[in-house]
Coordinates of C-alpha atoms and ligand atoms in Angstrom, one line a residue:
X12 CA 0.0 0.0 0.0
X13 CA 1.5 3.1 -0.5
X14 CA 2.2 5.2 2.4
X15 CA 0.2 8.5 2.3
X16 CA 2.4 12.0 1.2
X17 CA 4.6 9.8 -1.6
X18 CA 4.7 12.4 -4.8
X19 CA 5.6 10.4 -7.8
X20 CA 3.9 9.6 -10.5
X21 CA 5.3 6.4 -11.4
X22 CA 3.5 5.2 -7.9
X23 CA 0.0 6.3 -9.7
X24 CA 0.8 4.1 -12.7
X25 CA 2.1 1.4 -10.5
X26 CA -1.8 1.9 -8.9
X27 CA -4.2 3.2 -11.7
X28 CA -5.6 -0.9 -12.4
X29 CA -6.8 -1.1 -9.2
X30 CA -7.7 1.9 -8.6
X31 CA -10.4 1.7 -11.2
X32 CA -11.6 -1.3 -9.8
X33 CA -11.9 -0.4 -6.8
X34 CA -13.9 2.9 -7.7
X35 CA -16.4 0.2 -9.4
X36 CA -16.5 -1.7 -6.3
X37 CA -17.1 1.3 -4.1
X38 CA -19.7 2.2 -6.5
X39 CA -21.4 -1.0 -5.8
X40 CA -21.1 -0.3 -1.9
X41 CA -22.5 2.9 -2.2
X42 CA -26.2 2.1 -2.6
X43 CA -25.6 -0.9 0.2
X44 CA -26.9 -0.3 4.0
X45 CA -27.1 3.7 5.5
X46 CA -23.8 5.5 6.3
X47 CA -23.1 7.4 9.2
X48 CA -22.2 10.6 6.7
X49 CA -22.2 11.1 2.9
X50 CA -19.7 14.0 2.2
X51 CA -20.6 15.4 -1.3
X52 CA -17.5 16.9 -2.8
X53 CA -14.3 15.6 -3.1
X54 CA -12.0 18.7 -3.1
X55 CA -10.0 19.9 -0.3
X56 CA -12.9 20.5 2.1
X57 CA -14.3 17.4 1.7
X58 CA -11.3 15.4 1.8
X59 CA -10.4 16.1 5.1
X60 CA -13.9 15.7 6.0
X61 CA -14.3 12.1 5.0
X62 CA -10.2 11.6 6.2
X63 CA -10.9 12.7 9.8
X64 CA -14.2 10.6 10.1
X65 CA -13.4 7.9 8.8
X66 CA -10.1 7.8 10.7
X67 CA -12.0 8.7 13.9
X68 CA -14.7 5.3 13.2
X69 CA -17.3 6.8 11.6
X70 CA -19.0 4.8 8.3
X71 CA -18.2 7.2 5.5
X72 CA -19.2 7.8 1.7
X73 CA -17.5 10.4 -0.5
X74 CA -18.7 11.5 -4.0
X75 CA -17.9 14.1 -6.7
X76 CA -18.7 14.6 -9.9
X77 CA -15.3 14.6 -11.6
X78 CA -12.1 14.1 -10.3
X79 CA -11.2 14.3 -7.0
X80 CA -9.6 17.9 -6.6
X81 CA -10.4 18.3 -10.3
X82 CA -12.0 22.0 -9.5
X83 CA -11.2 25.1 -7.0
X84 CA -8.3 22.8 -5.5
X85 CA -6.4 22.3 -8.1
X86 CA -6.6 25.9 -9.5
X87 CA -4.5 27.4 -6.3
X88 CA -1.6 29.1 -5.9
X89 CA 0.2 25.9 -3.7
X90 CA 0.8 28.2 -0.9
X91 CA 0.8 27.1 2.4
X92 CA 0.5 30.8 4.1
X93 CA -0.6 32.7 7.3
X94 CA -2.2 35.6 5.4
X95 CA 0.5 38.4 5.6
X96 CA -1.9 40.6 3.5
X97 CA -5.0 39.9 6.2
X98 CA -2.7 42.1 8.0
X99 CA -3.9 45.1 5.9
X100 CA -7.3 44.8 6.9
X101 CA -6.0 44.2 10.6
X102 CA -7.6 40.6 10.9
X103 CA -5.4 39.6 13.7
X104 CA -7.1 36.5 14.5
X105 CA -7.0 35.4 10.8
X106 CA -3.7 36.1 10.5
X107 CA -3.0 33.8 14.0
X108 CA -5.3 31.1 12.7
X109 CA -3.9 30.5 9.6
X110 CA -0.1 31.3 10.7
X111 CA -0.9 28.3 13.4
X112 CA -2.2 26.0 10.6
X113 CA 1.1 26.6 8.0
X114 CA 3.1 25.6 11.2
X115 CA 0.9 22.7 11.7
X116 CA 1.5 21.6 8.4
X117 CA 5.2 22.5 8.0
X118 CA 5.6 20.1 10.9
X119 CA 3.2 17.0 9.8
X120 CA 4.1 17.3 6.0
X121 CA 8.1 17.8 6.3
X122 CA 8.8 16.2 2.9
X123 CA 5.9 18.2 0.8
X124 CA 4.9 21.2 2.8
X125 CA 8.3 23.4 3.3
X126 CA 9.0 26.9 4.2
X127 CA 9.8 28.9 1.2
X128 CA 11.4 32.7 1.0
X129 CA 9.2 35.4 -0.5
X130 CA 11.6 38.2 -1.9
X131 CA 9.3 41.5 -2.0
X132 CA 10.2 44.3 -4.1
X133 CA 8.9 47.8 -2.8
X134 CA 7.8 50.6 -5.6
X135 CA 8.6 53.8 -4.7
X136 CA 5.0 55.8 -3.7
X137 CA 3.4 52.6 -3.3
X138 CA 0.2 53.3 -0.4
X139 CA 2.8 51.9 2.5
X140 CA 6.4 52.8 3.2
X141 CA 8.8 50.2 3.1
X142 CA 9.7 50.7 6.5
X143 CA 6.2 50.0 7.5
X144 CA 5.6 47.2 5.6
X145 CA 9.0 45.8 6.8
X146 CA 7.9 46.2 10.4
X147 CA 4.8 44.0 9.0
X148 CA 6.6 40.9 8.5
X149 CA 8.2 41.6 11.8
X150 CA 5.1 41.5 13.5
X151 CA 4.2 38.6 11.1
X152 CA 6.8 36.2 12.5
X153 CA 6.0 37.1 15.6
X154 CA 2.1 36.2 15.2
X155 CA 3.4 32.6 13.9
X156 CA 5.9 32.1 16.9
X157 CA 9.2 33.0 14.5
X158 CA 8.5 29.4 13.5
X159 CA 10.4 30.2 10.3
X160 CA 13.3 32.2 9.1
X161 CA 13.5 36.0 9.8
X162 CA 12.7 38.8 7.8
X163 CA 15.0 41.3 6.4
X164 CA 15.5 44.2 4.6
X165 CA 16.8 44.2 1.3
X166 CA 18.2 47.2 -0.4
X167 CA 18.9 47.9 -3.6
X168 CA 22.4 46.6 -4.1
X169 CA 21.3 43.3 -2.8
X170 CA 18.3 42.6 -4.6
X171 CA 20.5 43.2 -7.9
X172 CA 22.9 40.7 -7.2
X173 CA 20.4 38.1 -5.9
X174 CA 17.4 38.3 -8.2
X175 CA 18.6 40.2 -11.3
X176 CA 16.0 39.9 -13.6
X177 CA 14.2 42.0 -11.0
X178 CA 13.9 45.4 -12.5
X179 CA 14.7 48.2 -10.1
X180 CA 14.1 51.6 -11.4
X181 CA 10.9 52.2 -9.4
X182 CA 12.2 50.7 -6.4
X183 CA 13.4 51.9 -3.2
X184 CA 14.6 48.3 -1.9
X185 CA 12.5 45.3 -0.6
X186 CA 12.0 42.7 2.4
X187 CA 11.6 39.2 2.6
X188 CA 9.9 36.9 4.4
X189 CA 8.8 33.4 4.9
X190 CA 5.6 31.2 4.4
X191 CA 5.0 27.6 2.8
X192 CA 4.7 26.2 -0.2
X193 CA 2.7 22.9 -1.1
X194 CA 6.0 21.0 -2.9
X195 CA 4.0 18.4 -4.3
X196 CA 0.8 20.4 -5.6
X197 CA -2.6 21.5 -4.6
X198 CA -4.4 18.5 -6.2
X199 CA -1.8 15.8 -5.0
X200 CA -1.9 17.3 -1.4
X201 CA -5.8 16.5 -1.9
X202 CA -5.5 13.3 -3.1
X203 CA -3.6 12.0 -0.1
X204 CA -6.5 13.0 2.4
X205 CA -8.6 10.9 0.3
X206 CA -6.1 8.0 0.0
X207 CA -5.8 8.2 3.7
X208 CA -9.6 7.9 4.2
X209 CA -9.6 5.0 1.7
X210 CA -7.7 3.3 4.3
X211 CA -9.5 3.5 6.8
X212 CA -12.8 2.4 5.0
X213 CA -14.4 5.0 3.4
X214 CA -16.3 4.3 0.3
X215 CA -15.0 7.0 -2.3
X216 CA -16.1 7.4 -5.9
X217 CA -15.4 9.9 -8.6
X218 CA -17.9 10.8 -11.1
X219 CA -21.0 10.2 -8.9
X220 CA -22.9 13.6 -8.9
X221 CA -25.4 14.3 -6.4
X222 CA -28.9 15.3 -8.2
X223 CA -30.2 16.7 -4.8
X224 CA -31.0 14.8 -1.4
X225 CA -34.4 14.9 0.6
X226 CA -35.4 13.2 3.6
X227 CA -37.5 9.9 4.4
X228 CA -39.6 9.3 7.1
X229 CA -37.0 8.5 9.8
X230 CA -34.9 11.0 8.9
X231 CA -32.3 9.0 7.1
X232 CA -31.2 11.5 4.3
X233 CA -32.0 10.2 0.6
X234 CA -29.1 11.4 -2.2
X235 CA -30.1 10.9 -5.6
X236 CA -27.4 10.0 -7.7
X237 CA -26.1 9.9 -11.0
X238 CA -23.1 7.8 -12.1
X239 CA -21.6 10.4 -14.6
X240 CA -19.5 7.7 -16.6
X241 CA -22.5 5.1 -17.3
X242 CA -25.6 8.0 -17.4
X243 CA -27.0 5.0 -14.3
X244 CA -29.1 6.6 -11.5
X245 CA -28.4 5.5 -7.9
X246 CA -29.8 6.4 -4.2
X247 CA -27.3 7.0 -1.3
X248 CA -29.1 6.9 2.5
X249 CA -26.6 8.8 5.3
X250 CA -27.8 9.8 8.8
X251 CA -25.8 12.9 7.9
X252 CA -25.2 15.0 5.0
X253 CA -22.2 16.8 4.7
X254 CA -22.0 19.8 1.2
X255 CA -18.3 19.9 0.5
X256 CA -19.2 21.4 -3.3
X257 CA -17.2 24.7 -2.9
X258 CA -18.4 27.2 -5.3
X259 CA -21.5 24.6 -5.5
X260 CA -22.3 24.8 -2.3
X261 CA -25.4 26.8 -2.4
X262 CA -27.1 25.7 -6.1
X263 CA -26.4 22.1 -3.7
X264 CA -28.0 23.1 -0.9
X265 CA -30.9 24.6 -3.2
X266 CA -31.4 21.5 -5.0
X267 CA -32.0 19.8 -1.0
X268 CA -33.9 22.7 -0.6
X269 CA -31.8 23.2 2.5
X270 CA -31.9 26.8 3.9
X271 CA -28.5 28.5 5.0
X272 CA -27.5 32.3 7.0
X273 CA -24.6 31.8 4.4
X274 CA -23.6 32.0 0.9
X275 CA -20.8 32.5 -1.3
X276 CA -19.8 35.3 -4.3
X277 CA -17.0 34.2 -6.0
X278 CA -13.6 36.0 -6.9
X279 CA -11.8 34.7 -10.3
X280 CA -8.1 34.4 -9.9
X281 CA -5.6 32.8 -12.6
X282 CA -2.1 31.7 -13.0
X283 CA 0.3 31.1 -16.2
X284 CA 2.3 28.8 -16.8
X285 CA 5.5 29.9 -18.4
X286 CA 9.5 28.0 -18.9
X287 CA 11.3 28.9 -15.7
X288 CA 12.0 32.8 -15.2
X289 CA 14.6 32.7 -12.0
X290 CA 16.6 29.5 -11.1
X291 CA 16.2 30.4 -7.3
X292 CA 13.9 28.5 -5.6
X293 CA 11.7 31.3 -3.8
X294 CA 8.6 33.5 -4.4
X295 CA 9.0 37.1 -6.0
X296 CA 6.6 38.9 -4.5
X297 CA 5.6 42.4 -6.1
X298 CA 2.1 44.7 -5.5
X299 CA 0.7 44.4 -9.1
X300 CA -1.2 47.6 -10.4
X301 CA -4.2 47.2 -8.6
X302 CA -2.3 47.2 -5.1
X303 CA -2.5 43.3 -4.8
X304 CA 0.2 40.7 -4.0
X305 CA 1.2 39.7 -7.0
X306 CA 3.4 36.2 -7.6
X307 CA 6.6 34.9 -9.5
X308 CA 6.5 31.2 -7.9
X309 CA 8.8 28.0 -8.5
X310 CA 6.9 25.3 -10.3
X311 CA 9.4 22.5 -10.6
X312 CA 10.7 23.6 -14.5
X313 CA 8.4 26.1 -14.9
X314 CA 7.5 29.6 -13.3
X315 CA 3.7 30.3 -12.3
X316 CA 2.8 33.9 -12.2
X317 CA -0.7 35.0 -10.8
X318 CA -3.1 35.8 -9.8
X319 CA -6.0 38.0 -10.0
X320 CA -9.2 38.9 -8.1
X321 CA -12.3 39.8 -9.9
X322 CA -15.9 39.2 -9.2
X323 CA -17.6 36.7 -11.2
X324 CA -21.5 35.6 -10.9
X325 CA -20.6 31.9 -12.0
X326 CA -18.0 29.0 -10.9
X327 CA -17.7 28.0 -14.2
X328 CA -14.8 30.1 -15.1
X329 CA -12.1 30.5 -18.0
X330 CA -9.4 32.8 -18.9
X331 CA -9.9 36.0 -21.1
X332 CA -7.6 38.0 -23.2
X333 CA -8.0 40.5 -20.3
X334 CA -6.8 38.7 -17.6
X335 CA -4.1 37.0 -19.8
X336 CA -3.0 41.2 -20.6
X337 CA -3.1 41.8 -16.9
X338 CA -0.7 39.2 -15.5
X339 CA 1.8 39.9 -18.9
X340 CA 1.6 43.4 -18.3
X341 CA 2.4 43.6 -14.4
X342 CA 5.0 40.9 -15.0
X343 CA 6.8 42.4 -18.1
X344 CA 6.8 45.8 -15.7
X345 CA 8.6 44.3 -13.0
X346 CA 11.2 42.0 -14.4
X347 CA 14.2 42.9 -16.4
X348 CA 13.5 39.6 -19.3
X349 CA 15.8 39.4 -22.1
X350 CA 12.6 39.8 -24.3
X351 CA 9.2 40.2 -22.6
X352 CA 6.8 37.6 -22.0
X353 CA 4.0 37.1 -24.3
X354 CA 0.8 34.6 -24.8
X355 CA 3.1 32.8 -26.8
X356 CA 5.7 31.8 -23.9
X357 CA 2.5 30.6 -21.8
X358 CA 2.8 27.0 -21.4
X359 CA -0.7 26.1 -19.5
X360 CA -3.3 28.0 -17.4
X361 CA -5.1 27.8 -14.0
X362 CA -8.1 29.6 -13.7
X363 CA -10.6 29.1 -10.7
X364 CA -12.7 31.2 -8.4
X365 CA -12.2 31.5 -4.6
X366 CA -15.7 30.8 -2.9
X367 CA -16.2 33.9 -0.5
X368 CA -18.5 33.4 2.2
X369 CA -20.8 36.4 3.3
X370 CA -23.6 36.5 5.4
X371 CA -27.2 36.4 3.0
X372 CA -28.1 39.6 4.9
X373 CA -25.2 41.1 3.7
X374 CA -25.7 39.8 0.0
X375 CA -25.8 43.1 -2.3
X376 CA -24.6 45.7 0.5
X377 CA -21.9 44.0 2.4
X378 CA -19.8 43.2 -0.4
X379 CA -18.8 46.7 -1.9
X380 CA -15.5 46.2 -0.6
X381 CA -14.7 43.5 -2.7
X382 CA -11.2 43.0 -1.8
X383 CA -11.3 43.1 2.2
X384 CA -13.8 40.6 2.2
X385 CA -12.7 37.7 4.4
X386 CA -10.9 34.3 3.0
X387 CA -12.1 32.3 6.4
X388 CA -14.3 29.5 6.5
X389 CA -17.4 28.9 8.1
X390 CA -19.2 25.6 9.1
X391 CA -22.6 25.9 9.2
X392 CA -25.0 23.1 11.0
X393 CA -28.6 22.1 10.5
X394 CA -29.1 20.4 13.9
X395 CA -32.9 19.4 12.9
X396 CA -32.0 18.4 9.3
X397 CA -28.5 16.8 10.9
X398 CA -27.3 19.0 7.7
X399 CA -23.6 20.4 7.4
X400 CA -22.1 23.0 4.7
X401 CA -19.0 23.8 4.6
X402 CA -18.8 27.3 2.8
X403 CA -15.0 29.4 2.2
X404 CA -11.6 28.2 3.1
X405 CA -8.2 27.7 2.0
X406 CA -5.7 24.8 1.6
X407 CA -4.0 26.1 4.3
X408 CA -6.6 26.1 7.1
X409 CA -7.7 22.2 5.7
X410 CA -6.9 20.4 9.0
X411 CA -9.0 22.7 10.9
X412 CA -11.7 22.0 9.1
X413 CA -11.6 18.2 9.4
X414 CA -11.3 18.5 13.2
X415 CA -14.0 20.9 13.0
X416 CA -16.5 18.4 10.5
X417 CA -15.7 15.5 12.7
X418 CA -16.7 17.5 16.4
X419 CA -20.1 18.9 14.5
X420 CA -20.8 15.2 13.5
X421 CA -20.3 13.8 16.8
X422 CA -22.5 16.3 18.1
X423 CA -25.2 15.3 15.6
X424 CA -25.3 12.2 17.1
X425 CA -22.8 9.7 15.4
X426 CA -20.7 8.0 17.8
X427 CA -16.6 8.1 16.7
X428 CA -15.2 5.3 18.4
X429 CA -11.4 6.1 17.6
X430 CA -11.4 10.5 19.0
X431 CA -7.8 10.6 19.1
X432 CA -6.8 8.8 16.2
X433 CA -4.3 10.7 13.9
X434 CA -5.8 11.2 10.3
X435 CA -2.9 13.6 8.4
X436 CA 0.6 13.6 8.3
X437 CA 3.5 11.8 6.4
X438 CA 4.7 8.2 8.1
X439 CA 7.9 8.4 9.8
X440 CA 10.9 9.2 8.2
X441 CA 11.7 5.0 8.3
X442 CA 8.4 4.6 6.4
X443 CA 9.4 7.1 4.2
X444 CA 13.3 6.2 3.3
X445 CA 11.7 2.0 3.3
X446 CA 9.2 3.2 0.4
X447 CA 12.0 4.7 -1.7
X448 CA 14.5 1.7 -1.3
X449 CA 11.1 -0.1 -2.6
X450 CA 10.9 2.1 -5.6
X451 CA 14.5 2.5 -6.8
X452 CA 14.3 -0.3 -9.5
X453 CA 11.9 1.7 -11.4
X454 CA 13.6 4.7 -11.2
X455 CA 15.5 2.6 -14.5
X456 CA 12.0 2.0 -15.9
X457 CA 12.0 5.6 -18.1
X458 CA 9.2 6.6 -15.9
X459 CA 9.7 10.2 -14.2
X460 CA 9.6 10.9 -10.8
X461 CA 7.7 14.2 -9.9
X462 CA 9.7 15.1 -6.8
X463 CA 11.1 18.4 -6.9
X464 CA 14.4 19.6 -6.8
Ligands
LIG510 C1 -6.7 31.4 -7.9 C2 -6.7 30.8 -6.5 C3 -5.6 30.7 -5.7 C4 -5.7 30.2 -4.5 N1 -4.5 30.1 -3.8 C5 -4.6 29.5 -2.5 C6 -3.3 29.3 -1.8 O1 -2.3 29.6 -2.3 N2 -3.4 28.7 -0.6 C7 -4.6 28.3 -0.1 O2 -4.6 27.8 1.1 N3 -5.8 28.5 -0.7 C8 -5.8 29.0 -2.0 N4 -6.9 29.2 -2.7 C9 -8.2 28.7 -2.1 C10 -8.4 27.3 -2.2 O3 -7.9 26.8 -3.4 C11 -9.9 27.0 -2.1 O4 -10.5 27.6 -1.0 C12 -10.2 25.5 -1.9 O5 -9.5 24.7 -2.9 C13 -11.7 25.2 -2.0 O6 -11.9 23.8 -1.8 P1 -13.3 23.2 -1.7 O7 -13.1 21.8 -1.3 O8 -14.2 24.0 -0.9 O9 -13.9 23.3 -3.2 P2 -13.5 22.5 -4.5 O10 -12.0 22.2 -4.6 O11 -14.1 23.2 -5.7 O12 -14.2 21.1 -4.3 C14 -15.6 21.0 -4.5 C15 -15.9 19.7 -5.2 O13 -17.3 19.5 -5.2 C16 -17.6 18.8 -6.4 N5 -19.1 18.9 -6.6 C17 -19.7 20.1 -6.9 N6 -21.0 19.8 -7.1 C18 -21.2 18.5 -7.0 C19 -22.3 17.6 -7.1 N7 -23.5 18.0 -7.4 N8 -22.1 16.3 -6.8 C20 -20.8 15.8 -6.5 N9 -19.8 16.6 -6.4 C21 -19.9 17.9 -6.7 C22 -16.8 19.5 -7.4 O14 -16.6 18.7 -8.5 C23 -15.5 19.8 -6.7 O15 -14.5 18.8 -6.9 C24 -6.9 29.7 -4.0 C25 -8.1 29.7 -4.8 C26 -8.0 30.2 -6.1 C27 -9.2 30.2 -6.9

């Protein structure tokens, strides 16, 4: 079996038979007897959901309707981070929070979660001095219990001879800092939760869409299903319901005609994908032309530059020609390239939307100041219904919220037999060092490993 946090690819191949049998099997198991919970969504949210229950003893199903992380979760940024710029709108307790969870993570993922350097470049006239903002990260490490490397100044001298291609004429110097970055990737960081929650008997399934749930007469929710790749139709019973759908999370929650305080507006953000800008391994960090933190980020051989913010109605998102401009036109302005980037060096593109959650009162007012509205997550519970949504969030915050998920279902009345058991983390470093000694032949097979350098 293979220990959970292993990133290469040739282990998937090794795997992909089985796996599709067993997804058939699990399919088959689905519609037998009533589970404890059914979590509907298989992105981050719900992965550590059904990882943390099942762990913990309770009888779990998992569903989405495409791959697992195959939407918002793999569309990220791979940043493991505390918030720095919740610091701006002075959310304190944010800033704690998710500075607590990176830690967290560092600690439990020490071969795919590491502490990675942000080198920031300050503009001269920019809304914050650089003095101030310097004193930021200060108080930034010292919110996350200096758990990383220190912060320091960087003036212009420095910044040319470590990071040339950074273009200086604006500048008045820079700082940098530390955060995380998910080594391994967003999707792959999902997929282990799941792998994890396989092993302890959940019944997971990809391509299963929920068509809406209702309730029979002894309250034992109903799913109606649909098994995307063969068109069949399928019921699911689960004492508890559990919407991990993200951005779907309230057309879900309509379609159970389940009625929430919450909801979610979405923000668009996108990366490209281009050949590798800077060999050093750390994040350049600039404040694009709409004051936003604005990314250069390692991505194995390539560079990933992003992202954007902008309101969209619909989850269903691609990229335009305008935000393409956008991100070529505050990147060309910042870096000193041989030849400036066009669409032509962009390799792939990530485009998703960031499911904000805001309070339905709020919907319409509230919201005006689109880019101070808050990136935290919010578990809401229908005690009656025995109903859970899970609306907002971030990779970062993700074991949070499968402590949280697994304390709301106890209190709805499903007894976890196992409170204490440990659901995340990689295996010891013996596992770890035993599982590549394992792997080595096929190292000579031609097929590529994925770990970074
Ligand atoms: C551009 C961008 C950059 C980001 N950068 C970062 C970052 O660096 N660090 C960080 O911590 N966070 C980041 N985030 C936020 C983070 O990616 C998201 O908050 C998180 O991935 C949302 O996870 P989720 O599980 O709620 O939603 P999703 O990943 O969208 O999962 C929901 C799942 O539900 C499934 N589903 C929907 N409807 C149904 C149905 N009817 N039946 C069955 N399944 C269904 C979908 O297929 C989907 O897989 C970023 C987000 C974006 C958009």
């Amino acid at each position: 079996m293979r220990p959970p946090g292993m990133p290469t690819r040739r282990v998937d191949a090794m795997f992909s038979g089985s796996m599709s049998s067993l997804r058939s099997a699990n399919v088959r198991r689905l519609v037998q007897g009533t589970f404890d919970v059914l979590v509907v969504g298989g992105g981050i949210n719900g992965a550590v959901s059904a990882a943390c229950l099942a762990a913990r003893g309770a009888k779990v199903a998992l569903i989405d309707k495409g791959d697992f992380a195959g939407f918002t979760s793999q569309q990220s940024s791979n940043l493991a981070w505390g918030g720095i710029k919740y610091m701006e709108s002075l959310e304190f307790p944010l800033v704690r929070k998710l500075c607590m969870s990176r830690n967290h993570l560092i600690r439990s993922y020490p071969s795919t979660v590491r502490e990675i350097r942000f080198y920031a470049v300050h503009e001269r006239g920019f809304r914050h001095g650089l003095w101030k903002l310097l004193l930021g990260t200060w108080l930034y490490w010292l919110i996350g219990n200096f758990f990383t490397k220190a912060p320091r100044l960087l003036g212009r001298e420095a910044i040319a001879r470590e990071e040339p291609i950074i273009a200086l004429d604006k500048s008045d110097g820079g700082f940098e800092y530390s955060d995380a970055y998910l080594h391994d990737n967003d999707a792959r960081f999902v997929w282990n939760f799941i792998r994890g929650a396989l092993n302890y008997g959940c019944v997971a399934a990809n391509y299963i869409e929920s068509l809406g749930s209702t309730k029979d007469d002894d309250g034992v929710w109903i799913t109606r299903v649909k098994d995307v790749t063969s068109g069949e139709e399928m019921t699911i019973r689960s004492r508890v319901l559990v919407n991990a759908c993200g951005p779907f999370v309230d057309t879900m929650n309509v379609e159970s005609k389940q009625p929430t305080e919450h909801a979610h507006v979405f923000s668009k953000g996108i990366h490209l994908i281009v050949d590798r800008l800077t060999p050093n391994a750390r994040v350049l960090t600039f404040f694009a032309d709409d004051g936003r933190l604005f990314f250069v980020i390692p991505m194995g051989p390539r560079t990933c530059i992003g992202t954007t913010d902008s309101r969209v109605d619909s989850p269903v998102t691609h990229v335009t020609d305008e935000d393409r401009r956008f991100v070529l036109d505050n990147i060309n302005k910042r870096l000193r390239l041989p030849k400036k980037l066009t669409e032509a060096d962009v390799i792939a593109e990530r485009c998703g939307v960031r499911p904000l959650v805001i309070t339905k009162r709020a919907t319409g007012k509230g919201t005006s100041d689109w880019m101070q509205l808050s990136r935290k997550h919010v578990v809401e519970v229908d005690a009656k219904t025995r109903h859970v949504s899970i609306f907002g969030g971030k990779l970062t915050d993700c074991l949070n919220v499968g402590e949280e998920i697994a304390a709301h279902v106890q209190d709805l009345g499903i007894p976890l037999s196992y409170p204490d058991a440990r659901w995340y983390g990689e295996p010891p470093e013996q596992t770890r060092l035993e599982f590549l000694h394992q792997a080595e032949p096929f190292q000579h097979s031609g097929i590529r490993s994925l770990e970074f350098t």
